mmCIF file of C-alpha atoms in Angstrom:
data_model
loop_
_atom_site.group_PDB
_atom_site.id
_atom_site.type_symbol
_atom_site.label_atom_id
_atom_site.label_comp_id
_atom_site.label_asym_id
_atom_site.label_seq_id
_atom_site.Cartn_x
_atom_site.Cartn_y
_atom_site.Cartn_z
ATOM 1 C CA ASP A 1 0.377 -0.130 0.051
ATOM 2 C CA ASP A 2 3.082 2.325 0.407
ATOM 3 C CA LEU A 3 3.271 3.112 -3.191
ATOM 4 C CA GLY A 4 6.874 5.261 -2.344
ATOM 5 C CA LEU A 5 7.934 1.646 -2.389
ATOM 6 C CA MET A 6 7.614 1.325 -6.212
ATOM 7 C CA GLU A 7 10.719 2.760 -7.537
ATOM 8 C CA ASP A 8 13.050 1.157 -5.210
ATOM 9 C CA TYR A 9 11.061 -2.341 -5.889
ATOM 10 C CA LEU A 10 11.715 -1.874 -9.579
ATOM 11 C CA GLY A 11 15.400 -0.712 -9.027
ATOM 12 C CA VAL A 12 16.046 -3.951 -6.696
ATOM 13 C CA LEU A 13 14.394 -6.172 -9.719
ATOM 14 C CA ALA A 14 16.012 -4.354 -12.537
ATOM 15 C CA GLU A 15 19.251 -5.793 -10.857
ATOM 16 C CA THR A 16 18.163 -9.414 -11.633
ATOM 17 C CA GLY A 17 18.684 -9.210 -15.526
ATOM 18 C CA THR A 18 15.458 -10.586 -16.107
ATOM 19 C CA SER A 19 12.557 -9.132 -17.923
ATOM 20 C CA TRP A 20 9.368 -8.718 -15.414
ATOM 21 C CA HIS A 21 5.889 -8.177 -16.246
ATOM 22 C CA HIS A 22 3.540 -7.084 -13.668
ATOM 23 C CA CYS A 23 -0.473 -6.694 -13.407
ATOM 24 C CA PRO A 24 -1.981 -4.283 -10.590
ATOM 25 C CA GLY A 25 -3.648 -5.260 -7.610
ATOM 26 C CA ASN A 26 -5.338 -3.702 -4.902
ATOM 27 C CA HIS A 27 -1.695 -3.162 -2.715
ATOM 28 C CA ASP A 28 -0.917 -0.672 -6.156
ATOM 29 C CA VAL A 29 -4.199 1.747 -5.762
ATOM 30 C CA ASP A 30 -3.407 5.497 -5.098
ATOM 31 C CA TRP A 31 -6.268 4.955 -2.487
ATOM 32 C CA ASP A 32 -6.578 8.667 -2.220
ATOM 33 C CA SER A 33 -8.180 8.639 -5.753
ATOM 34 C CA LEU A 34 -11.714 9.567 -5.791
ATOM 35 C CA GLY A 35 -12.097 6.863 -8.868
ATOM 36 C CA ASN A 36 -11.343 4.561 -10.739
ATOM 37 C CA SER A 37 -10.213 6.108 -13.247
ATOM 38 C CA GLN A 38 -7.343 8.096 -11.139
ATOM 39 C CA ALA A 39 -6.315 4.824 -9.240
ATOM 40 C CA PHE A 40 -3.308 3.555 -11.355
ATOM 41 C CA GLU A 41 -1.905 6.731 -11.857
ATOM 42 C CA THR A 42 0.938 6.068 -9.299
ATOM 43 C CA TRP A 43 1.659 2.275 -11.705
ATOM 44 C CA LYS A 44 1.572 3.921 -15.029
ATOM 45 C CA ARG A 45 3.943 6.706 -14.318
ATOM 46 C CA HIS A 46 6.612 3.987 -12.944
ATOM 47 C CA ARG A 47 5.274 0.618 -14.352
ATOM 48 C CA GLY A 48 3.040 2.047 -17.820
ATOM 49 C CA PRO A 49 0.199 0.771 -19.052
ATOM 50 C CA THR A 50 -2.147 -1.662 -16.636
ATOM 51 C CA HIS A 51 -3.204 -3.824 -19.106
ATOM 52 C CA TYR A 52 -1.185 -4.844 -22.262
ATOM 53 C CA ALA A 53 -0.175 -7.814 -24.108
ATOM 54 C CA PHE A 54 3.232 -9.884 -25.645
ATOM 55 C CA GLN A 55 4.077 -12.982 -27.415
ATOM 56 C CA HIS A 56 6.839 -15.479 -26.678
ATOM 57 C CA GLY A 57 7.262 -18.377 -28.894
ATOM 58 C CA HIS A 58 4.028 -19.333 -29.825
ATOM 59 C CA ALA A 59 2.526 -18.097 -26.391
ATOM 60 C CA THR A 60 0.378 -14.941 -26.225
ATOM 61 C CA PHE A 61 -0.033 -13.383 -22.598
ATOM 62 C CA ILE A 62 -2.059 -10.722 -22.086
ATOM 63 C CA LEU A 63 -1.794 -8.834 -18.491
ATOM 64 C CA LEU A 64 -5.181 -7.684 -17.308
ATOM 65 C CA ASN A 65 -5.964 -5.039 -14.196
ATOM 66 C CA ASN A 66 -9.265 -6.442 -12.775
ATOM 67 C CA VAL A 67 -9.227 -4.008 -9.598
ATOM 68 C CA GLU A 68 -11.667 -1.491 -9.750
ATOM 69 C CA TYR A 69 -11.410 0.993 -7.096
ATOM 70 C CA SER A 70 -15.026 2.641 -6.022
ATOM 71 C CA GLY A 71 -13.039 5.749 -4.782
ATOM 72 C CA ARG A 72 -11.979 7.265 -1.051
ATOM 73 C CA HIS A 73 -15.928 7.544 -0.284
ATOM 74 C CA GLY A 74 -16.916 5.160 -2.518
ATOM 75 C CA THR A 75 -18.835 1.993 -2.509
ATOM 76 C CA GLU A 76 -17.792 -0.285 0.141
ATOM 77 C CA TYR A 77 -18.150 -4.375 -0.770
ATOM 78 C CA ALA A 78 -17.766 -6.228 2.909
ATOM 79 C CA GLY A 79 -14.966 -3.322 3.819
ATOM 80 C CA ARG A 80 -13.321 -2.670 0.809
ATOM 81 C CA ARG A 81 -13.629 -0.441 -1.613
ATOM 82 C CA TYR A 82 -12.622 -2.335 -4.432
ATOM 83 C CA ARG A 83 -13.957 -5.442 -6.504
ATOM 84 C CA GLY A 84 -12.902 -7.513 -9.475
ATOM 85 C CA VAL A 85 -14.043 -6.138 -12.471
ATOM 86 C CA ILE A 86 -11.936 -6.266 -16.133
ATOM 87 C CA GLY A 87 -14.704 -3.909 -17.830
ATOM 88 C CA ALA A 88 -15.897 -3.370 -21.387
ATOM 89 C CA ASN A 89 -12.514 -1.566 -22.447
ATOM 90 C CA GLN A 90 -9.841 -4.366 -21.501
ATOM 91 C CA LEU A 91 -12.527 -6.830 -22.952
ATOM 92 C CA ARG A 92 -12.674 -4.906 -26.008
ATOM 93 C CA PHE A 93 -8.429 -4.937 -25.954
ATOM 94 C CA VAL A 94 -8.400 -8.869 -25.634
ATOM 95 C CA ARG A 95 -10.990 -9.554 -28.489
ATOM 96 C CA ASN A 96 -8.796 -7.086 -30.674
ATOM 97 C CA VAL A 97 -5.800 -9.340 -29.507
ATOM 98 C CA LEU A 98 -7.323 -12.411 -30.148
ATOM 99 C CA SER A 99 -8.671 -11.913 -33.367
ATOM 100 C CA HIS A 100 -4.632 -11.484 -34.783
ATOM 101 C CA VAL A 101 -3.874 -15.052 -32.973
ATOM 102 C CA PRO A 102 -4.145 -18.450 -34.775
ATOM 103 C CA LEU A 103 -6.140 -20.931 -33.022
ATOM 104 C CA ASN A 104 -3.437 -23.275 -32.494
ATOM 105 C CA HIS A 105 -1.244 -20.855 -30.149
ATOM 106 C CA LEU A 106 -1.495 -21.095 -26.462
ATOM 107 C CA ILE A 107 -3.252 -17.835 -24.814
ATOM 108 C CA VAL A 108 -1.924 -17.219 -21.246
ATOM 109 C CA LEU A 109 -3.893 -14.297 -19.119
ATOM 110 C CA SER A 110 -3.024 -13.004 -16.057
ATOM 111 C CA MET A 111 -4.773 -10.970 -13.374
ATOM 112 C CA HIS A 112 -4.455 -9.911 -9.570
ATOM 113 C CA ILE A 113 -8.001 -11.178 -8.364
ATOM 114 C CA PRO A 114 -9.215 -14.696 -9.237
ATOM 115 C CA LEU A 115 -12.033 -15.227 -11.580
ATOM 116 C CA VAL A 116 -13.082 -17.480 -8.643
ATOM 117 C CA SER A 117 -12.487 -18.222 -5.480
ATOM 118 C CA PHE A 118 -12.606 -21.002 -3.413
ATOM 119 C CA ASP A 119 -12.979 -19.914 -0.143
ATOM 120 C CA ASN A 120 -14.864 -16.977 -0.480
ATOM 121 C CA PRO A 121 -16.940 -17.405 -3.913
ATOM 122 C CA GLU A 122 -19.722 -14.916 -2.911
ATOM 123 C CA SER A 123 -17.110 -11.829 -2.206
ATOM 124 C CA PRO A 124 -17.011 -9.201 -4.861
ATOM 125 C CA SER A 125 -13.410 -8.182 -3.826
ATOM 126 C CA ASP A 126 -12.383 -11.840 -4.278
ATOM 127 C CA THR A 127 -14.016 -12.939 -7.580
ATOM 128 C CA THR A 128 -14.457 -11.460 -10.786
ATOM 129 C CA ALA A 129 -18.028 -10.043 -11.525
ATOM 130 C CA ASP A 130 -17.694 -10.075 -15.825
ATOM 131 C CA ARG A 131 -15.859 -13.823 -15.413
ATOM 132 C CA ASP A 132 -18.704 -14.661 -18.324
ATOM 133 C CA GLU A 133 -17.922 -11.905 -21.048
ATOM 134 C CA LEU A 134 -14.013 -12.619 -20.535
ATOM 135 C CA LEU A 135 -14.716 -16.690 -20.971
ATOM 136 C CA ALA A 136 -17.156 -16.262 -23.931
ATOM 137 C CA LEU A 137 -14.011 -14.480 -25.760
ATOM 138 C CA LEU A 138 -11.756 -17.369 -25.169
ATOM 139 C CA ALA A 139 -14.674 -20.243 -25.851
ATOM 140 C CA GLY A 140 -13.413 -21.334 -29.533
ATOM 141 C CA ARG A 141 -9.937 -21.815 -28.431
ATOM 142 C CA PRO A 142 -8.925 -25.107 -27.518
ATOM 143 C CA HIS A 143 -5.585 -23.949 -25.683
ATOM 144 C CA THR A 144 -5.686 -21.529 -22.582
ATOM 145 C CA VAL A 145 -5.159 -20.645 -19.183
ATOM 146 C CA SER A 146 -5.598 -17.738 -16.767
ATOM 147 C CA PHE A 147 -3.635 -17.133 -13.521
ATOM 148 C CA SER A 148 -4.544 -14.938 -10.492
ATOM 149 C CA GLY A 149 -3.137 -14.465 -6.924
ATOM 150 C CA HIS A 150 -4.670 -12.012 -4.544
ATOM 151 C CA SER A 151 -5.974 -14.623 -1.957
ATOM 152 C CA HIS A 152 -2.660 -16.374 -0.980
ATOM 153 C CA THR A 153 -3.603 -20.237 -1.582
ATOM 154 C CA THR A 154 -3.286 -22.387 -4.562
ATOM 155 C CA GLU A 155 -6.120 -23.181 -6.309
ATOM 156 C CA HIS A 156 -7.184 -24.789 -9.807
ATOM 157 C CA HIS A 157 -10.749 -24.562 -11.252
ATOM 158 C CA TYR A 158 -12.223 -25.532 -14.598
ATOM 159 C CA LEU A 159 -14.753 -23.065 -15.880
ATOM 160 C CA ASP A 160 -17.824 -23.393 -18.581
ATOM 161 C CA ALA A 161 -16.978 -21.160 -21.237
ATOM 162 C CA GLY A 162 -20.179 -21.635 -22.434
ATOM 163 C CA PRO A 163 -21.819 -23.578 -25.234
ATOM 164 C CA GLN A 164 -19.178 -22.924 -27.673
ATOM 165 C CA SER A 165 -16.322 -23.893 -25.776
ATOM 166 C CA ILE A 166 -14.165 -26.839 -26.862
ATOM 167 C CA GLU A 167 -13.583 -27.750 -22.925
ATOM 168 C CA PRO A 168 -13.327 -25.795 -19.236
ATOM 169 C CA HIS A 169 -11.038 -22.906 -19.173
ATOM 170 C CA HIS A 170 -8.198 -23.536 -16.801
ATOM 171 C CA HIS A 171 -8.188 -20.848 -13.937
ATOM 172 C CA HIS A 172 -5.096 -21.556 -11.782
ATOM 173 C CA VAL A 173 -4.720 -19.286 -8.328
ATOM 174 C CA LEU A 174 -1.225 -19.087 -7.688
ATOM 175 C CA THR A 175 0.063 -18.659 -3.824
ATOM 176 C CA ALA A 176 2.285 -16.384 -2.517
ATOM 177 C CA ILE A 177 6.303 -15.534 -1.869
ATOM 178 C CA CYS A 178 5.353 -14.446 1.767
ATOM 179 C CA GLY A 179 2.849 -16.969 2.059
ATOM 180 C CA SER A 180 0.334 -15.959 4.973
ATOM 181 C CA TRP A 181 1.704 -12.104 5.121
ATOM 182 C CA TRP A 182 5.366 -13.358 7.137
ATOM 183 C CA GLY A 183 3.823 -14.853 9.985
ATOM 184 C CA GLY A 184 4.306 -17.773 12.357
ATOM 185 C CA PRO A 185 6.934 -18.881 14.075
ATOM 186 C CA LYS A 186 10.571 -18.138 12.812
ATOM 187 C CA THR A 187 12.663 -20.919 10.499
ATOM 188 C CA ALA A 188 16.503 -21.828 10.760
ATOM 189 C CA SER A 189 16.976 -18.813 8.710
ATOM 190 C CA GLY A 190 15.189 -16.713 11.022
ATOM 191 C CA ARG A 191 12.407 -16.021 8.483
ATOM 192 C CA PRO A 192 9.149 -16.528 9.291
ATOM 193 C CA VAL A 193 7.498 -19.900 8.414
ATOM 194 C CA ALA A 194 4.113 -18.237 6.901
ATOM 195 C CA ASP A 195 2.621 -21.423 5.566
ATOM 196 C CA SER A 196 -0.235 -20.363 3.222
ATOM 197 C CA ARG A 197 -3.570 -20.642 5.287
ATOM 198 C CA ASP A 198 -4.341 -23.286 2.658
ATOM 199 C CA GLY A 199 -1.443 -25.534 3.990
ATOM 200 C CA SER A 200 1.184 -25.035 1.049
ATOM 201 C CA PRO A 201 4.571 -23.423 1.942
ATOM 202 C CA ARG A 202 5.235 -20.301 1.140
ATOM 203 C CA GLY A 203 6.587 -20.198 -2.198
ATOM 204 C CA TYR A 204 5.795 -19.568 -6.253
ATOM 205 C CA HIS A 205 5.104 -21.694 -9.187
ATOM 206 C CA VAL A 206 7.123 -21.906 -12.514
ATOM 207 C CA LEU A 207 5.283 -22.079 -15.983
ATOM 208 C CA SER A 208 6.688 -24.305 -18.515
ATOM 209 C CA VAL A 209 5.401 -23.692 -22.193
ATOM 210 C CA ASP A 210 6.199 -26.270 -24.697
ATOM 211 C CA GLY A 211 4.071 -25.453 -28.317
ATOM 212 C CA HIS A 212 0.873 -24.617 -27.265
ATOM 213 C CA ARG A 213 1.061 -27.438 -23.834
ATOM 214 C CA TYR A 214 2.212 -25.993 -20.200
ATOM 215 C CA GLU A 215 2.133 -26.801 -16.856
ATOM 216 C CA THR A 216 3.480 -25.444 -13.598
ATOM 217 C CA ARG A 217 5.552 -26.465 -10.755
ATOM 218 C CA PHE A 218 5.457 -25.295 -7.539
ATOM 219 C CA TYR A 219 8.685 -24.315 -5.573
ATOM 220 C CA PRO A 220 9.208 -23.428 -1.763
ATOM 221 C CA SER A 221 10.851 -19.530 -1.495
ATOM 222 C CA GLU A 222 13.297 -21.378 0.654
ATOM 223 C CA SER A 223 14.054 -24.681 -1.242
ATOM 224 C CA ALA A 224 16.145 -25.030 -4.789
ATOM 225 C CA ALA A 225 13.643 -27.956 -5.579
ATOM 226 C CA PRO A 226 10.203 -28.142 -6.190
ATOM 227 C CA ALA A 227 7.818 -29.347 -3.565
ATOM 228 C CA VAL A 228 5.014 -32.076 -4.014
ATOM 229 C CA MET A 229 3.273 -33.101 -1.258
ATOM 230 C CA ARG A 230 2.966 -32.862 2.801
ATOM 231 C CA VAL A 231 1.904 -35.911 4.174
ATOM 232 C CA ALA A 232 0.471 -36.393 8.405
ATOM 233 C CA ALA A 233 -1.370 -38.796 10.394
ATOM 234 C CA VAL A 234 -4.204 -37.304 12.436
ATOM 235 C CA ALA A 235 -5.758 -39.631 15.440
ATOM 236 C CA GLY A 236 -8.071 -37.919 18.016
ATOM 237 C CA THR A 237 -10.670 -35.686 16.330
ATOM 238 C CA GLU A 238 -13.994 -36.307 14.774
ATOM 239 C CA SER A 239 -13.785 -33.423 12.767
ATOM 240 C CA LEU A 240 -10.653 -31.923 10.693
ATOM 241 C CA GLY A 241 -12.187 -28.364 10.185
ATOM 242 C CA LEU A 242 -11.970 -25.060 11.042
ATOM 243 C CA ASN A 243 -13.009 -25.060 14.464
ATOM 244 C CA SER A 244 -10.632 -28.410 15.370
ATOM 245 C CA LEU A 245 -8.251 -26.432 16.924
ATOM 246 C CA SER A 246 -7.427 -29.021 19.613
ATOM 247 C CA VAL A 247 -6.662 -31.595 16.864
ATOM 248 C CA GLN A 248 -3.423 -33.787 17.696
ATOM 249 C CA ILE A 249 -1.258 -34.010 14.718
ATOM 250 C CA ALA A 250 1.484 -36.706 14.677
ATOM 251 C CA ALA A 251 3.809 -35.819 11.511
ATOM 252 C CA LEU A 252 4.687 -39.098 9.808
ATOM 253 C CA SER A 253 8.552 -38.923 10.713
ATOM 254 C CA GLY A 254 8.344 -41.709 13.743
ATOM 255 C CA ILE A 255 6.040 -39.988 16.024
ATOM 256 C CA PRO A 256 3.559 -42.284 17.980
ATOM 257 C CA VAL A 257 -0.166 -42.472 16.661
ATOM 258 C CA PRO A 258 -2.728 -43.633 18.684
ATOM 259 C CA VAL A 259 -5.261 -46.185 17.412
ATOM 260 C CA SER A 260 -8.501 -44.203 17.983
ATOM 261 C CA GLY A 261 -9.733 -42.160 14.582
ATOM 262 C CA ARG A 262 -6.882 -42.823 12.814
ATOM 263 C CA ARG A 263 -6.693 -41.113 9.165
ATOM 264 C CA LEU A 264 -3.813 -40.262 6.824
ATOM 265 C CA VAL A 265 -3.822 -36.637 5.333
ATOM 266 C CA VAL A 266 -2.213 -35.305 2.283
ATOM 267 C CA ASP A 267 -1.544 -32.060 1.163
ATOM 268 C CA VAL A 268 -0.724 -32.043 -2.409
ATOM 269 C CA PHE A 269 0.046 -28.335 -2.567
ATOM 270 C CA ASP A 270 -0.277 -27.588 -6.293
ATOM 271 C CA GLY A 271 -3.578 -30.313 -6.259
ATOM 272 C CA GLY A 272 -6.965 -29.871 -7.800
ATOM 273 C CA PRO A 273 -10.314 -31.380 -9.222
ATOM 274 C CA ARG A 274 -8.331 -33.291 -11.435
ATOM 275 C CA THR A 275 -5.237 -34.603 -9.109
ATOM 276 C CA ARG A 276 -5.965 -38.532 -8.269
ATOM 277 C CA VAL A 277 -4.129 -39.677 -4.858
ATOM 278 C CA THR A 278 -3.773 -43.329 -3.380
ATOM 279 C CA CYS A 279 -1.809 -44.375 -0.364
ATOM 280 C CA GLU A 280 -0.592 -48.405 -0.260
ATOM 281 C CA PHE A 281 0.906 -49.397 3.089
ATOM 282 C CA GLU A 282 3.275 -51.997 2.785
ATOM 283 C CA GLY A 283 3.369 -55.365 4.761
ATOM 284 C CA ILE A 284 -0.093 -55.588 4.472
ATOM 285 C CA ALA A 285 -2.549 -57.451 1.832
ATOM 286 C CA HIS A 286 -4.534 -54.273 0.909
ATOM 287 C CA PRO A 287 -4.460 -52.808 -2.418
ATOM 288 C CA PRO A 288 -3.638 -48.977 -3.327
ATOM 289 C CA GLN A 289 -6.475 -47.259 -1.496
ATOM 290 C CA GLU A 290 -7.917 -44.245 -3.269
ATOM 291 C CA MET A 291 -7.933 -41.373 -0.865
ATOM 292 C CA ALA A 292 -10.888 -38.826 -0.963
ATOM 293 C CA ARG A 293 -10.459 -35.050 -1.686
ATOM 294 C CA THR A 294 -11.927 -33.773 1.224
ATOM 295 C CA VAL A 295 -13.073 -29.622 2.044
ATOM 296 C CA ILE A 296 -11.185 -29.127 5.304
ATOM 297 C CA ALA A 297 -8.324 -26.895 6.818
ATOM 298 C CA ASP A 298 -4.803 -28.164 6.587
ATOM 299 C CA PRO A 299 -4.296 -30.227 9.970
ATOM 300 C CA HIS A 300 -0.696 -28.369 9.925
ATOM 301 C CA VAL A 301 -1.752 -25.412 9.591
ATOM 302 C CA VAL A 302 -4.760 -25.636 12.119
ATOM 303 C CA ASP A 303 -2.079 -26.929 14.256
ATOM 304 C CA SER A 304 0.894 -23.956 14.110
ATOM 305 C CA PHE A 305 -1.902 -21.199 14.156
ATOM 306 C CA LYS A 306 -3.063 -23.035 17.758
ATOM 307 C CA ALA A 307 0.835 -23.327 19.069
ATOM 308 C CA HIS A 308 1.952 -20.026 17.778
ATOM 309 C CA ARG A 309 -1.092 -17.915 17.574
ATOM 310 C CA GLU A 310 0.916 -14.447 19.060
ATOM 311 C CA SER A 311 3.284 -14.869 15.563
ATOM 312 C CA TRP A 312 0.620 -14.884 13.093
ATOM 313 C CA LYS A 313 -0.953 -11.680 12.061
ATOM 314 C CA PRO A 314 -4.435 -11.084 14.106
ATOM 315 C CA TRP A 315 -6.303 -11.153 10.855
ATOM 316 C CA VAL A 316 -5.319 -14.429 9.288
ATOM 317 C CA SER A 317 -6.623 -17.610 10.445
ATOM 318 C CA PRO A 318 -6.319 -21.163 8.406
ATOM 319 C CA ALA A 319 -8.823 -21.611 5.366
ATOM 320 C CA VAL A 320 -10.729 -24.189 3.801
ATOM 321 C CA SER A 321 -7.888 -25.914 1.318
ATOM 322 C CA SER A 322 -8.280 -27.501 -2.194
ATOM 323 C CA HIS A 323 -5.842 -29.665 -1.902
ATOM 324 C CA ILE A 324 -6.199 -32.017 1.010
ATOM 325 C CA TRP A 325 -6.930 -36.113 0.387
ATOM 326 C CA THR A 326 -7.742 -38.036 3.356
ATOM 327 C CA ALA A 327 -8.324 -42.059 4.071
ATOM 328 C CA PRO A 328 -8.808 -43.941 7.141
ATOM 329 C CA LEU A 329 -5.591 -45.800 8.486
ATOM 330 C CA PRO A 330 -6.132 -49.307 8.009
ATOM 331 C CA LEU A 331 -7.430 -51.293 11.309
ATOM 332 C CA GLU A 332 -5.537 -54.159 10.410
ATOM 333 C CA LEU A 333 -2.355 -51.758 11.465
ATOM 334 C CA VAL A 334 -0.819 -53.385 14.502
ATOM 335 C CA PRO A 335 1.663 -51.779 16.766
ATOM 336 C CA GLY A 336 4.521 -50.760 15.304
ATOM 337 C CA ARG A 337 6.697 -48.970 12.206
ATOM 338 C CA HIS A 338 4.001 -49.461 8.849
ATOM 339 C CA PRO A 339 5.671 -47.964 5.473
ATOM 340 C CA VAL A 340 3.832 -46.305 3.620
ATOM 341 C CA VAL A 341 3.547 -44.962 -0.443
ATOM 342 C CA VAL A 342 1.466 -42.155 -1.341
ATOM 343 C CA ARG A 343 1.181 -41.496 -5.400
ATOM 344 C CA ALA A 344 -0.180 -38.305 -6.522
ATOM 345 C CA VAL A 345 -1.147 -37.971 -9.954
ATOM 346 C CA GLY A 346 -1.460 -34.373 -10.570
ATOM 347 C CA GLU A 347 -3.232 -31.643 -12.691
ATOM 348 C CA TYR A 348 -1.092 -31.974 -15.475
ATOM 349 C CA GLY A 349 -0.645 -36.295 -15.671
ATOM 350 C CA THR A 350 2.743 -35.852 -13.683
ATOM 351 C CA THR A 351 2.827 -38.502 -10.997
ATOM 352 C CA GLU A 352 4.852 -38.432 -7.799
ATOM 353 C CA GLU A 353 5.527 -40.337 -5.088
ATOM 354 C CA HIS A 354 6.471 -39.964 -1.542
ATOM 355 C CA ARG A 355 7.657 -42.711 1.023
ATOM 356 C CA THR A 356 7.287 -42.173 5.105
ATOM 357 C CA GLU A 357 6.193 -44.942 7.735
ATOM 358 C CA VAL A 358 3.273 -44.532 10.317
ATOM 359 C CA VAL A 359 4.046 -45.521 13.789
ATOM 360 C CA ILE A 360 1.342 -47.285 15.987
ATOM 361 C CA GLU A 361 1.538 -47.055 19.268
ATOM 362 C CA ALA A 362 0.778 -50.389 21.707
#
């Protein structure tokens, strides 16, 4: 919100030697402006247009500004004076750009506010009101994807683009490098752990494009390697919802797990509706068990907020996650150590495997 930082920020990015393409968000608004027409004058002065397009290979990237500011005395939307709107001018711009792009090319759109939101789908400040108009422009194209941020969560949505659509439009909400706004206990590096409120570590996504095909990989901020999943055993609770702050978490690292109410919980950080997860316990006569995608909060985040509430921002709390899978632990597990293999076939068809073990106490 401090627009005086913008020049220094761009100076830091210039030192990387990499091209950066930005689309504006709600923290880039000139809050003193009286309406949307003047809301991004500082942005324009330092960064240029608030929407534009460029091409790289056979991919066309379209960056949009879908933050509509009502002005310092304007309409409030659940306490915020902005909402998600693309607007007629930018929709016309998208239509004009698409008229010059062959149908077999990939179209990549970026914007700040999600087209839809998983945990707050009715909020006008967290969704885009005229998304159907945008989707209608993309309906006849077989290769499109869009990205957004804003919610500090990771979400995959497949949206109906209307009767002319070839297939649902893929909208990918990306997590934040600061996770849950730099909250939580400190890591070994001295930085807050700041896990995202839906369970993924703070981090970023890398988009890879090959012709008209694309995929993303998730990287935690403090790791040079991509991260795929977190596996945990949960015991002694009937509910894993947002109110289960007393849930007992046993990370699968040799910590004993009580027998009653046992279940396996897997957070596939970049998972979504098309992800399939199975678990297989070695040493028992069971085929791989299909795990169920479950709308709950990540128990790891719930436990962290319970244990370190004072280190998290007071207005941040665990959120229901779109990338959790659960399954009951087999009743045949006797006391002792039990190796388990979790396999996830992700949104892009890549299979990932995680091996660990559950310890059942006597």
